């Protein structure tokens, strides 16, 4: 029996960039992609997921190509509901493609891969004391970074570069600014960044670059082998 994979995203995420990494071991027909908000209009999203008092903001890219602040707590509840459906449908692996601070998700039978639980300790083991520079797309995401990377031996340095709206020159400049401050390893911590962004930085700056979505995709592919 061939292994099956469900890729679960919150907003609009171009999963086509990671499919080649996943299809090394399974055919594309065995992979399903579901987006919680990706096919909803902005009005529909805000009707169901607007932030209320006491809830946390979660910036998410919608189908109109623009960010929206939605409720993290409401997103978590909906994601858990989708995971339960996928679990009942018999998927072997469920890959949450999100770098958001999502917590408390559970799968009873499938292997659930959550970047927030896996990526920080994995990166910490890889960099082993090096000074990390983290590039994120928008300032709002900086709020959660300190807690996210608390396992690193040295406090990371941060810079902004948006893979959708900024130029390649801006990305290189952000990477260079981190190197100038002492970083010797860079992390592209947004699902909008892809392998060509990593290759661009490595060639321009001659520095190791880790890409969150590639790390997750490779881990998923090993589980599907």
PDB file of C-alpha atoms in Angstrom, residues 7 22 34 43 46 59 67 115 136 157 178 186 188 219 224:
ATOM      1  CA  UNK A   7      -0.476  19.165   2.881  1.00  0.00           C
ATOM      2  CA  UNK A  22       8.014  15.244  -2.069  1.00  0.00           C
ATOM      3  CA  UNK A  34      -5.980  21.671   1.426  1.00  0.00           C
ATOM      4  CA  UNK A  43     -15.232  39.073   3.334  1.00  0.00           C
ATOM      5  CA  UNK A  46     -13.247  38.171   8.158  1.00  0.00           C
ATOM      6  CA  UNK A  59      -1.079  37.541   9.608  1.00  0.00           C
ATOM      7  CA  UNK A  67      -2.361  39.966   4.118  1.00  0.00           C
ATOM      8  CA  UNK A 115       7.030  23.305  11.632  1.00  0.00           C
ATOM      9  CA  UNK A 136      11.114  37.264   7.833  1.00  0.00           C
ATOM     10  CA  UNK A 157      19.664  38.567  14.502  1.00  0.00           C
ATOM     11  CA  UNK A 178      22.823  40.328   8.975  1.00  0.00           C
ATOM     12  CA  UNK A 186      20.919  32.605   7.442  1.00  0.00           C
ATOM     13  CA  UNK A 188      14.570  32.119   5.392  1.00  0.00           C
ATOM     14  CA  UNK A 219      11.444  15.266   6.400  1.00  0.00           C
ATOM     15  CA  UNK A 224       6.823   8.591   2.708  1.00  0.00           C
TER      16      UNK A 224
END
